[in-house]
PDB file of C-alpha atoms and ligand atoms in Angstrom:
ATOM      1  CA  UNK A  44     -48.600 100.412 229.448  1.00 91.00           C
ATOM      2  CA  UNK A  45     -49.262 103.638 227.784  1.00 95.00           C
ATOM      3  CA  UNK A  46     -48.112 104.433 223.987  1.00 96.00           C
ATOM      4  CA  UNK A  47     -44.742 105.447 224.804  1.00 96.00           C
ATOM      5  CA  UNK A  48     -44.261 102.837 226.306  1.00 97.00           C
ATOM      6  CA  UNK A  49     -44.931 100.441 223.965  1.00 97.00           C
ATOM      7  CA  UNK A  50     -43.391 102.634 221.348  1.00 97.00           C
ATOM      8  CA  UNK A  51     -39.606 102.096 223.266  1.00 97.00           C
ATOM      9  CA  UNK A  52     -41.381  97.955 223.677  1.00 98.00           C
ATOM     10  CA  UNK A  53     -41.892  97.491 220.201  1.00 98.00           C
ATOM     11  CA  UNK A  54     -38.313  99.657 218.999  1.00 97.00           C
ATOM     12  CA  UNK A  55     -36.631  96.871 221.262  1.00 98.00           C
ATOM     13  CA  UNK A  56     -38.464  93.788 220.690  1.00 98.00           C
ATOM     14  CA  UNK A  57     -36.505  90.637 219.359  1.00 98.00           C
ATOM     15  CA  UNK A  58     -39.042  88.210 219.498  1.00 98.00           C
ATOM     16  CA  UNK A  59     -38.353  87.547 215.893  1.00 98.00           C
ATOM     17  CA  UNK A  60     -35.940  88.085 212.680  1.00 97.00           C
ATOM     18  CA  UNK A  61     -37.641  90.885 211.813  1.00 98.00           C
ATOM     19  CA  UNK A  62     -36.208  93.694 213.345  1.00 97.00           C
ATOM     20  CA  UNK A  63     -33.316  93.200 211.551  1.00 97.00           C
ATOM     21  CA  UNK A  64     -34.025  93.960 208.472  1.00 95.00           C
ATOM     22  CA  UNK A  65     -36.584  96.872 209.528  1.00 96.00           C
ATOM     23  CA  UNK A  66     -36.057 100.192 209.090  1.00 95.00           C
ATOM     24  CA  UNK A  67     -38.429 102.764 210.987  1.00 95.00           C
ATOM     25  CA  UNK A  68     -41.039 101.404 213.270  1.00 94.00           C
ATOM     26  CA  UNK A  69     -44.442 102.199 211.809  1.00 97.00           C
ATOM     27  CA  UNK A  70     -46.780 103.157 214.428  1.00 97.00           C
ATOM     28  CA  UNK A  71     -49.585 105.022 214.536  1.00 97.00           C
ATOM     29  CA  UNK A  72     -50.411 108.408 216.108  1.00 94.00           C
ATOM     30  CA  UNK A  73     -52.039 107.473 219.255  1.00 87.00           C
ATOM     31  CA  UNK A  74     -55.106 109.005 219.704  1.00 84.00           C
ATOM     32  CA  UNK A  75     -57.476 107.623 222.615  1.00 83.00           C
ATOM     33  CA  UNK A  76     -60.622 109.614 221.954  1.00 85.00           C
ATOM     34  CA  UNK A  77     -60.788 107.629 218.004  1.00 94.00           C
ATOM     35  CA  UNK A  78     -63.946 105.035 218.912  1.00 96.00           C
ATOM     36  CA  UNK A  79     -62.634 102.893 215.710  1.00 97.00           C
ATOM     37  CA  UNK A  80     -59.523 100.947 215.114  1.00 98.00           C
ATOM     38  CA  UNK A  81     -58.314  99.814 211.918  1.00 98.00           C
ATOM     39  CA  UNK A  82     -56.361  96.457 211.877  1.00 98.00           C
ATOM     40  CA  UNK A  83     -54.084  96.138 209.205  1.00 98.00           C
ATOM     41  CA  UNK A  84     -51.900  93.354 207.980  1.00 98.00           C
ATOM     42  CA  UNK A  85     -47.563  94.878 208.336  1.00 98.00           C
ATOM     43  CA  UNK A  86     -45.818  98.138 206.773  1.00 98.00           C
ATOM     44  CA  UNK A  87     -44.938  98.013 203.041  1.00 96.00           C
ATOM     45  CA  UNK A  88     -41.785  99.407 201.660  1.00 95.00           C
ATOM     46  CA  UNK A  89     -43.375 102.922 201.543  1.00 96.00           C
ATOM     47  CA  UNK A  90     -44.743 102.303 205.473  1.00 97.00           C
ATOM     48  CA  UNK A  91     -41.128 100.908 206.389  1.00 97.00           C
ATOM     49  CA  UNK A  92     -38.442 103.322 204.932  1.00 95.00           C
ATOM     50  CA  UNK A  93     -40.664 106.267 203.629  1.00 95.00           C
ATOM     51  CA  UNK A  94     -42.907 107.226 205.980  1.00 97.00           C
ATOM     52  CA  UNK A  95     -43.087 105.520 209.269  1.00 97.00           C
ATOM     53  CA  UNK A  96     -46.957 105.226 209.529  1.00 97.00           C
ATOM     54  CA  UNK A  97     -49.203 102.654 208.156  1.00 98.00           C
ATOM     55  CA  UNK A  98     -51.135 102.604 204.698  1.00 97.00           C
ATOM     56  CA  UNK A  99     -48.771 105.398 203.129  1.00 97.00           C
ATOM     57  CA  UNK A 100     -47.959 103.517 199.955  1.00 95.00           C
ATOM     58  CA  UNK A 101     -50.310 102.331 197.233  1.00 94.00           C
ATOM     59  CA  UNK A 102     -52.758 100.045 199.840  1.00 95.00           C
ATOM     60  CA  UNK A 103     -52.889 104.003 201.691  1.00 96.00           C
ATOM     61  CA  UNK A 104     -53.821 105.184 198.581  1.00 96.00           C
ATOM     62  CA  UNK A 105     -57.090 102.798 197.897  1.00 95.00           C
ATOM     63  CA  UNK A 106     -57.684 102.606 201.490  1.00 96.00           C
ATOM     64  CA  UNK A 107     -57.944 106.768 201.282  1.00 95.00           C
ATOM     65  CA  UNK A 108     -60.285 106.319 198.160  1.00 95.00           C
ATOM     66  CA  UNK A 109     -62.335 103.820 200.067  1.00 95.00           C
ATOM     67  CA  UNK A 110     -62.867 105.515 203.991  1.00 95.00           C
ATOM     68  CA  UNK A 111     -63.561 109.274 201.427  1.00 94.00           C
ATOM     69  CA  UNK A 112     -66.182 106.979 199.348  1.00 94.00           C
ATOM     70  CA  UNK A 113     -68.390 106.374 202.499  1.00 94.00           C
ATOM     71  CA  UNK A 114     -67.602 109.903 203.775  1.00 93.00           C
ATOM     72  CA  UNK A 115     -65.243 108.552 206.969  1.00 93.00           C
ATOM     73  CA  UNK A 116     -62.466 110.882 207.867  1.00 89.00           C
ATOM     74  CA  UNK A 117     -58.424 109.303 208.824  1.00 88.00           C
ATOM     75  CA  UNK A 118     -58.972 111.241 211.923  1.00 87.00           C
ATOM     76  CA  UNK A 119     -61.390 109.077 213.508  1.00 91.00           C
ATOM     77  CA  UNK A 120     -59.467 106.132 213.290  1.00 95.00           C
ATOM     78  CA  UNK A 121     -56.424 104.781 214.546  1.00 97.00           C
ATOM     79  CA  UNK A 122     -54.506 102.280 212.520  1.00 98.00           C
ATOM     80  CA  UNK A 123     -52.676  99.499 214.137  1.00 98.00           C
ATOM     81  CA  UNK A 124     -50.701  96.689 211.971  1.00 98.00           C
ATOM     82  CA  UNK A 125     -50.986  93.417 213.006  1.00 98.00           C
ATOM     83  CA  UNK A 126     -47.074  92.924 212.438  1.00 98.00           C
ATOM     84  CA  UNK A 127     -45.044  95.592 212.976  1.00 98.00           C
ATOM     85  CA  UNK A 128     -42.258  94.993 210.811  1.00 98.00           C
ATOM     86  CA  UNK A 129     -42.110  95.041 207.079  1.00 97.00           C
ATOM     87  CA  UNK A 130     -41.809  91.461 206.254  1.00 97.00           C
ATOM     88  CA  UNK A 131     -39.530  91.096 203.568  1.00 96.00           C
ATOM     89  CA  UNK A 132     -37.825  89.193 201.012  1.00 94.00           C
ATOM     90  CA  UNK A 133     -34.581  89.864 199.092  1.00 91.00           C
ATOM     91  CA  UNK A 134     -34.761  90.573 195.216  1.00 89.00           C
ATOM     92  CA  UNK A 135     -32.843  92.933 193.018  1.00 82.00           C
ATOM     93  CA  UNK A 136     -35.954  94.525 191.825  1.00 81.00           C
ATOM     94  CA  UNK A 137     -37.236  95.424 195.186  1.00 76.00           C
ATOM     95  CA  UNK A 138     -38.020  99.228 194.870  1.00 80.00           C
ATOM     96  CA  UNK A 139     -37.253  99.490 198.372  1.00 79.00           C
ATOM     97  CA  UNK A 140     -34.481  98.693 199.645  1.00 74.00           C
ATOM     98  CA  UNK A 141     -33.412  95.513 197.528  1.00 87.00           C
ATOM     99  CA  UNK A 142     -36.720  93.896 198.867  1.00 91.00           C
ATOM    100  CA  UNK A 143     -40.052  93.396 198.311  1.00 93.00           C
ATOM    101  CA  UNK A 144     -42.844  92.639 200.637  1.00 95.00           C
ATOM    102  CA  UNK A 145     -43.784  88.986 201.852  1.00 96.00           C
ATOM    103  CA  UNK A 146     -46.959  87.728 203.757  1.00 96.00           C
ATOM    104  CA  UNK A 147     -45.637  87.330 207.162  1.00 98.00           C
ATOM    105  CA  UNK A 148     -45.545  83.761 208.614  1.00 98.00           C
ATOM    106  CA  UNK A 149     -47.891  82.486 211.175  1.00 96.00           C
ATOM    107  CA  UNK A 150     -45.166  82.520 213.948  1.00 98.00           C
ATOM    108  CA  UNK A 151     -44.445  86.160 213.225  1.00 98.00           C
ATOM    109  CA  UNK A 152     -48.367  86.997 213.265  1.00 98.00           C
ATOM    110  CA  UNK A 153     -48.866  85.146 216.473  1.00 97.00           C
ATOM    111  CA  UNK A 154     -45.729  86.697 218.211  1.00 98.00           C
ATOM    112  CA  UNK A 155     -46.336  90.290 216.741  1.00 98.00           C
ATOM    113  CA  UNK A 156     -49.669  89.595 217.901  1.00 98.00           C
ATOM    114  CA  UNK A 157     -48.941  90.525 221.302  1.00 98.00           C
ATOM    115  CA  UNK A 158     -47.937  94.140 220.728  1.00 98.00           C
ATOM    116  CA  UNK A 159     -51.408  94.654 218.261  1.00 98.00           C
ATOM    117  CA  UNK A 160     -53.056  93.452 221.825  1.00 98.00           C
ATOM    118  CA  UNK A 161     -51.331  96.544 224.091  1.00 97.00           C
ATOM    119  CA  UNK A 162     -52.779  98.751 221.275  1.00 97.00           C
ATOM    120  CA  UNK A 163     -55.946  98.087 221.412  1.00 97.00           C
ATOM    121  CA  UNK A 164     -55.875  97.998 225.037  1.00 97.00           C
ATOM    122  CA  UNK A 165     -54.225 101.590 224.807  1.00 96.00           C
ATOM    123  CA  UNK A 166     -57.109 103.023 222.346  1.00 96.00           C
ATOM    124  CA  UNK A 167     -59.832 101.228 223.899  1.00 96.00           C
ATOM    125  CA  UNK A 168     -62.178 101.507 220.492  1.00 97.00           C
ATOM    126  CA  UNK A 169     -65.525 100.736 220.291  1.00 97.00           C
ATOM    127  CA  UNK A 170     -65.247  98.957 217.056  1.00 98.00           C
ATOM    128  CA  UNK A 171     -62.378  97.336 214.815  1.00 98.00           C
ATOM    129  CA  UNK A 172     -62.481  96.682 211.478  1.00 98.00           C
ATOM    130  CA  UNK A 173     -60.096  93.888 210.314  1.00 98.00           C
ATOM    131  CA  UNK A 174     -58.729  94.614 206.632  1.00 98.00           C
ATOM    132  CA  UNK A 175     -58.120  91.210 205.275  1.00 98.00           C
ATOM    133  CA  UNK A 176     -57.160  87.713 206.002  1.00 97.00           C
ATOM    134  CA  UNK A 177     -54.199  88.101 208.769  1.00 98.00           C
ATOM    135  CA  UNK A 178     -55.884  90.182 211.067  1.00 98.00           C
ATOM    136  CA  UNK A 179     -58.950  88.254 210.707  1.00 98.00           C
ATOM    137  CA  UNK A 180     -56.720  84.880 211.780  1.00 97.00           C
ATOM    138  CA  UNK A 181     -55.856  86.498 215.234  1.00 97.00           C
ATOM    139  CA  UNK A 182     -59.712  87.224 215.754  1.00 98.00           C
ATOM    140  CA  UNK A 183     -60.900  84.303 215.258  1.00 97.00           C
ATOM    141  CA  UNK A 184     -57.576  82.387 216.220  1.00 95.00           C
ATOM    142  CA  UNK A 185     -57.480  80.165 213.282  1.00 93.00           C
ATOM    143  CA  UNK A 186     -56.745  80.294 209.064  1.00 90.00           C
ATOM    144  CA  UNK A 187     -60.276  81.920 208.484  1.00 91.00           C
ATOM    145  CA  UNK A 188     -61.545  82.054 204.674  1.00 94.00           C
ATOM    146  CA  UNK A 189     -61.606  85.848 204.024  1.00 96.00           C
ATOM    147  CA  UNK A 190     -64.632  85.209 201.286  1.00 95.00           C
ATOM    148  CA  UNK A 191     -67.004  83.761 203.735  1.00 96.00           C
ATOM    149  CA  UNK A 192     -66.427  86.703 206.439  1.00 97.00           C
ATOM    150  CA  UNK A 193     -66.170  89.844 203.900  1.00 98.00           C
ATOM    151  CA  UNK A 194     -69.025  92.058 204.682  1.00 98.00           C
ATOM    152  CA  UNK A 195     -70.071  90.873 207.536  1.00 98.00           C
ATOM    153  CA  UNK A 196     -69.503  91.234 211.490  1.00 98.00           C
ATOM    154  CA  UNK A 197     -68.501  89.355 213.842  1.00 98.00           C
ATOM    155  CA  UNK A 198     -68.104  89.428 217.991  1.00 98.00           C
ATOM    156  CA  UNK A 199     -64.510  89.077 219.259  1.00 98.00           C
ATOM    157  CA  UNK A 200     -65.412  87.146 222.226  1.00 97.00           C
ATOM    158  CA  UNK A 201     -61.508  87.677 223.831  1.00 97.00           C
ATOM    159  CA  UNK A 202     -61.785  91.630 223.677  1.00 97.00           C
ATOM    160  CA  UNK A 203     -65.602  91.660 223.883  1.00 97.00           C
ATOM    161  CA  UNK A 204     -65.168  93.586 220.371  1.00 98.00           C
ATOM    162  CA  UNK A 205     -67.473  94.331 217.446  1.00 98.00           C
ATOM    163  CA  UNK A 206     -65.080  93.259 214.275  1.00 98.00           C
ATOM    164  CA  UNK A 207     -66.353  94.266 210.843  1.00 98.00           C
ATOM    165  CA  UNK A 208     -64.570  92.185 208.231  1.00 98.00           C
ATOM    166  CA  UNK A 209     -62.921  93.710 204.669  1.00 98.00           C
ATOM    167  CA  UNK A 210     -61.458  92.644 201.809  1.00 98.00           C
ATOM    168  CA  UNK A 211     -57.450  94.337 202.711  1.00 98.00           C
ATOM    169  CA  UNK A 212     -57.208  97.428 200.194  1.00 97.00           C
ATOM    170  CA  UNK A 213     -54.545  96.140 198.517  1.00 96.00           C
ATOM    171  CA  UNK A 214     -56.685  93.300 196.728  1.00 96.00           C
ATOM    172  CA  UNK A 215     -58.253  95.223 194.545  1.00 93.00           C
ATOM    173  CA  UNK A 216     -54.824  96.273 192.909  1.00 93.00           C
ATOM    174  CA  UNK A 217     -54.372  92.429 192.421  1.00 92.00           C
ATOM    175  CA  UNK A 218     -57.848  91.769 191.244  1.00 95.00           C
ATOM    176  CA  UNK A 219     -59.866  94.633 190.171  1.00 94.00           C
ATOM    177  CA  UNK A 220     -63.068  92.701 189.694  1.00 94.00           C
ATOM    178  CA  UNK A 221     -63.069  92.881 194.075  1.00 95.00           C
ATOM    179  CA  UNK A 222     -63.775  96.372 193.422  1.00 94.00           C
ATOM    180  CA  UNK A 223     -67.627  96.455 193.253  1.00 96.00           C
ATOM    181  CA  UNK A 224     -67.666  93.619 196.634  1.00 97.00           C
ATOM    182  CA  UNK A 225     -65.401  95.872 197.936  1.00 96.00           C
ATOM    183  CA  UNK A 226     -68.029  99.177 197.559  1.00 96.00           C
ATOM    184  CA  UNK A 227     -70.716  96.899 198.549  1.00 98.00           C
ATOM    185  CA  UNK A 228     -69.141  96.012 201.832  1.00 98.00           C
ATOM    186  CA  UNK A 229     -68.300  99.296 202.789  1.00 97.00           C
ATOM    187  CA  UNK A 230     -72.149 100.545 202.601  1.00 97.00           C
ATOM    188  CA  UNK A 231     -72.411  97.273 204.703  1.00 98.00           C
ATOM    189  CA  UNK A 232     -69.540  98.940 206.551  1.00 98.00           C
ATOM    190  CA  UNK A 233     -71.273 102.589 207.228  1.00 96.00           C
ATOM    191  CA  UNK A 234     -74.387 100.576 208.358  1.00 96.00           C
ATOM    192  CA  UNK A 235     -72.309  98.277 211.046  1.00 98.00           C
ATOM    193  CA  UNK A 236     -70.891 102.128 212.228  1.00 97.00           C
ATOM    194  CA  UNK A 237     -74.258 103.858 212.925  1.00 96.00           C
ATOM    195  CA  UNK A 238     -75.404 100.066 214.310  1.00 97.00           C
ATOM    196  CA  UNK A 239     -72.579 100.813 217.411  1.00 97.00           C
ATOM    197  CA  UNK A 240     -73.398 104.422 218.201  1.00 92.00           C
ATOM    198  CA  UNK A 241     -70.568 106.038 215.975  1.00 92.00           C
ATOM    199  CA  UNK A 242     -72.451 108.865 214.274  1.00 71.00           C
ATOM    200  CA  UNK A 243     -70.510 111.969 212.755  1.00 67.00           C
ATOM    201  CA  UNK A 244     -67.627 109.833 211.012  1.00 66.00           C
TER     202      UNK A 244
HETATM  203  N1  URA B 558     -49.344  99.200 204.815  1.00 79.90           N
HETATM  204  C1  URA B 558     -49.624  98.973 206.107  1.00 79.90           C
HETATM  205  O1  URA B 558     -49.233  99.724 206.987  1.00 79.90           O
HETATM  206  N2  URA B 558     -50.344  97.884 206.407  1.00 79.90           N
HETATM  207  C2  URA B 558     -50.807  97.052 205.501  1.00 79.90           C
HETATM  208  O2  URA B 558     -51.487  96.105 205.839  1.00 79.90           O
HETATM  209  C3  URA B 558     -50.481  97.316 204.146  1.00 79.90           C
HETATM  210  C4  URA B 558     -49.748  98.396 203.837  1.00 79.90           C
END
């Protein structure tokens, strides 16, 4: 499969509800030559009727912060969403769209799952870097406490992948005190980089 491929695949995929209540489909740029892949958790308002790319809305904004704090440029890095719909839920104060964002269930993880897969296989990185507790669950294929794997990296075994494991950028907007882990890990981050060969970032 190559990306256009799975970008006509993923505009007519059913395998959920999603879909219907999705606007654009957020994809990435592809770019094969990137050696690092970004997994993300699914498109915010912003992602879903703005922009059509991930990490465009506020998370974009403190993920932006964080990659320029450790000197690593968007263009070395493809981002891929774990789910590729906005998950959603109605309310009158949504500010997009009468929504507002919901985690997405297990079944939609595991089924969107599938289409995160053809990515990587597309990109072929050398490294991925999960951003928070849903893309960690399809590494490790379980519910994975996010505090006990922050900072540190692990081997996907299935993809015979380095995975360095973050805190997603959006927690530190919920809990500020993250903030200082969050700096911490990146340095750990930078470290895990040069480790695997990826120099010039
Ligand atoms: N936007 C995205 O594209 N992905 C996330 O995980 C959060 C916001």
């Amino acid at each position: 499969m190559n990306f256009e491929t799975l970008r006509k695949s993923v505009a007519e995929c059913r395998m959920c509800e999603l879909y219907k209540t999705r606007n654009a489909l957020v994809l990435d740029d592809c770019d094969e030559k990137v050696d690092i892949f970004l997994m993300g958790e699914a498109p915010g308002g912003h992602e879903d009727t703005v922009s059509g790319k991930p990490f465009t809305g506020d998370a974009g904004k403190n993920l932006r912060d964080f990659l320029r704090s450790i000197g690593l440029s968007r263009n070395k890095l493809y981002i891929g969403n774990t789910v590729k719909c906005r998950p959603v839920k109605p309310s009158p104060r949504g500010r997009y769209k009468q929504y507002t964002n919901r985690r997405p269930t297990r079944q939609e993880i595991k089924l969107c799952s599938k289409w995160l897969f053809k990515e990587l296989e597309i990109i072929g990185p050398k490294v991925a870097v999960a951003l928070g507790g849903v893309p960690l669950s399809i590494v490790t294929g379980k519910n994975t406490p996010l505090k006990d794997f922050h900072g540190k990296e692990i081997f996907w075994q299935e993809k015979k992948l380095p995975v360095f494991v973050l805190y997603h950028p959006a927690a530190v907007t919920y809990n500020p005190r993250l903030k200082e882990t969050y700096h911490r890990d990146l340095e750990k981050l930078k470290e895990f980089l040069t480790k695997h060969d990826i120099g010039n970032i």
